[in-house]
Amino acid sequence: MNAFRTGAIAVCAAAALAVFHSRAAEPANIEQRIDALLARMSLEEKLGQMSQTSFGRLTDQRKEEIRKGRWGSFFNGGTPAEKAEAQRIALKESRLGIPVLYGQDVIHGYQTVFPIPLGQSASWDPELVRQAARIAAREASAVGIHWTFSPMVDIARDPRWGRIAEGAGEDPYLGGVMAAAMTRGYQGDSLASPDSIAACAKHYVAYGAAEAGRDYNSAWVPENLLRDVYLKPFQAAREAGIATFMSSFNAINGVPASGNEFTLRQVLRNEWKFDGFVVSDYESVREMIPHGYAADARDAALKGIRGGVDMEMVSTTYWDHAKGLVDAGQLDPKLIDDAVRGILRIKFRLGLFDGREQPVPASEPRPAPEALAIAGKLAAESLVLLKNEGALPLPKTTGKVAVIGFLADSAADQNGTWAMSGGGSTVTPLAALRRALGEDRVVYAQGLKSSADMSRDGFAPAVAAARNADAALLFLGEEASLSGEASSRAYLNLPGLQEELAAEVAKTGKPVILVILAGRPTTFHAVAAQAKAVLYAWHPGAMGGPAITDALLGNSVPSGKLTVTFPRTVGQVPLYYDHLSTGRPAAETGPTASDKFRSKYLDVSFTPEYPFGYGLSYSKFEYSNARASAAQVKLGGRITVSADVANTGQFEADEIVEFYTHQLAGRAARPVRELKGFQRIHLRPGERKTVSFNLSTDSLAFYDTQGKLATDPAAFEAWVAPDSVSGERVTFTVVP
Ligand code: NOJ
């Protein structure tokens, strides 16, 4: 058993060695060199550095612009040869020889497509996530990309928001761990290494708090919530040394994020001492006009620069108006120098002034086998088993399987929302199942051509396939285009006629195994009720097919857990595990509640379909003997909370052990639970381990409405638990 996993672990070690082959120290005297350059730069040249556009083609006009220093950076586009030539022109033919910076959306892999970030986070395996980002950096840097617009670290608590696919889910602690892991993966030990790229924490900030889950919509977030939740993963990225930030499209409490002095200057620069640079999102400086915040383009330039956005993406208000603003005495030229300083600093750190090669490979490289092995391992670890009534793994006696649904064989959809460049190596579940079982044991029926297909013509062949098989593997969910940017949905159900198709297949009485590929939590209660097992696969990337197949056949054991709450219905949204209690918490979990005056719904339970942190295994894990190392801990001290976890099932498997706390009373009400740690452990059948979490009272601190960050001396509960709603409770008190 487990040939795939063992193989993957072996190559992963090899890849880890290969990944660190080249190091380069950061160039010396960067600050003096920046000062020297700034002293020689014209205002136009400075504004050029503060301007970014998409590369397009390297026309004569573009060459001339580069000679004149019109653009500090290009993104998304241009062949490696064009990039190399443009860089040569910038270095050799522009007046001051300032290199250009090439950015790109390398979000979940470059040539090697990894699971969407939401899927990656479900692995709860930051080391593997780091390795995936390292591979992406190696592949992107090999074609001359210097900078990725990733990680996307927006906390998302509303699955209607399509961009929930791009982040690590709803929890600020887990989000921070993943943000740091990806930052370290992209940037390596030194930005100057030829295989490192600069990372960009986006979208700063509260973009995921878009009202009603509608993309680009405004966010209203009180400062304590902003600091305790939405800023947390950004702070973690900052602490991991991230080079850049991207300001978001949304307004925060009425002030657009791309002109927001509080978030960009007060928090990012003054409090966090960030010394890289901030790029706007696509035209988000100009968009302060339709926001109703800037009067016109000139005002947008003023508010963007004053706000703290150093580089303007696509719109050209800085180039068009900043000189006039300086000449009129409205804009302090020091702010321009500050902006340029941060941009040049990152260019220096990347080694762009010091001979960093601008590589031109003979052909677009293909994913290396070791990279695909990591993609497979990450896809495998991201799979979340939501239900299993003994149907999985498929019994060895299974003869034929019916594979039903277009998502079983749609490479582009399984690759997910940001698979821009890779994808050629993608193996679909259908292909992998055929390879594993043999062609004659797999009967495929599309059922529907897409979620927009309103014809039922494909139902009869799907039903016939199920009838002639021992099990029906039903692949349902969302196409890649239904999540990601500008892809919000008002309904969370499996779109189109998919639920109807599922009902027809279920009528055959054959065991139905539901595999869902989607970019967000979806609602599928009725379909799940008719299925014997449900496996949630997200958009699992290039190696999703083999990973799903291995899990179905029992060559691997699902171990992923949800990093976002799954609601029963869209009407419960926003629904997240670390909510406050209310003065009238409901006790009942069903719609038949006897006590009316409680915080609940009349028509549906207030609890989720699947809670945060939830995920099953083929094995069984029992938690016992929860204990704290002391009954009291002094403020500033540490306490250890432990439990024993035993594998009492039949399979050797990983278990993700989660650690939560709850403050019972204090200077503000606190969430019913907050994640403070987690560990992915591996246990053989019959094996037992003690899992301990060493907690500093500092990590219990929170911001109050006065902006004060402190830990209360107070009573706490804690759980070492398999998910966010279960586990044995221990208590301790923090004393002054
Ligand atoms: C807009 C998106 O919001 C952002 O995530 C992306 O990096 C930029 N476009 C550049 O493509």
PDB file of C-alpha atoms and ligand atoms in Angstrom, residues 75-76 105 149 163 202-203 246 249 281-282 313 418 485, ligand 1:
ATOM      1  CA  PHE A  75       3.427  42.278 -15.698  1.00  0.00           C
ATOM      2  CA  ASN A  76       1.773  39.260 -17.313  1.00  0.00           C
ATOM      3  CA  ASP A 105       0.275  36.085 -11.409  1.00  0.00           C
ATOM      4  CA  PHE A 149       1.406  38.538  -7.143  1.00  0.00           C
ATOM      5  CA  ARG A 163     -11.950  34.737  -4.610  1.00  0.00           C
ATOM      6  CA  LYS A 202      -2.520  40.773  -1.460  1.00  0.00           C
ATOM      7  CA  HIS A 203      -5.108  42.173  -1.414  1.00  0.00           C
ATOM      8  CA  MET A 246      -0.773  44.925  -3.224  1.00  0.00           C
ATOM      9  CA  PHE A 249      -9.919  47.283  -4.831  1.00  0.00           C
ATOM     10  CA  ASP A 281      -4.261  46.443  -7.851  1.00  0.00           C
ATOM     11  CA  TYR A 282      -5.289  46.798 -11.490  1.00  0.00           C
ATOM     12  CA  MET A 313      -0.763  49.221 -11.854  1.00  0.00           C
ATOM     13  CA  TRP A 418      -5.182  30.862 -11.871  1.00  0.00           C
ATOM     14  CA  GLU A 485     -11.906  37.049  -9.588  1.00  0.00           C
TER      15      GLU A 485
HETATM   16  C1  NOJ B   1      -6.356  41.934 -10.527  1.00  0.00           C
HETATM   17  C2  NOJ B   1      -6.379  40.953  -9.388  1.00  0.00           C
HETATM   18  O1  NOJ B   1      -7.237  41.423  -8.372  1.00  0.00           O
HETATM   19  C3  NOJ B   1      -5.016  40.689  -8.793  1.00  0.00           C
HETATM   20  O2  NOJ B   1      -5.139  39.620  -7.882  1.00  0.00           O
HETATM   21  C4  NOJ B   1      -4.007  40.402  -9.852  1.00  0.00           C
HETATM   22  O3  NOJ B   1      -2.759  40.119  -9.273  1.00  0.00           O
HETATM   23  C5  NOJ B   1      -3.934  41.582 -10.789  1.00  0.00           C
HETATM   24  N1  NOJ B   1      -5.239  41.777 -11.410  1.00  0.00           N
HETATM   25  C6  NOJ B   1      -2.878  41.412 -11.873  1.00  0.00           C
HETATM   26  O4  NOJ B   1      -3.277  40.476 -12.791  1.00  0.00           O
END
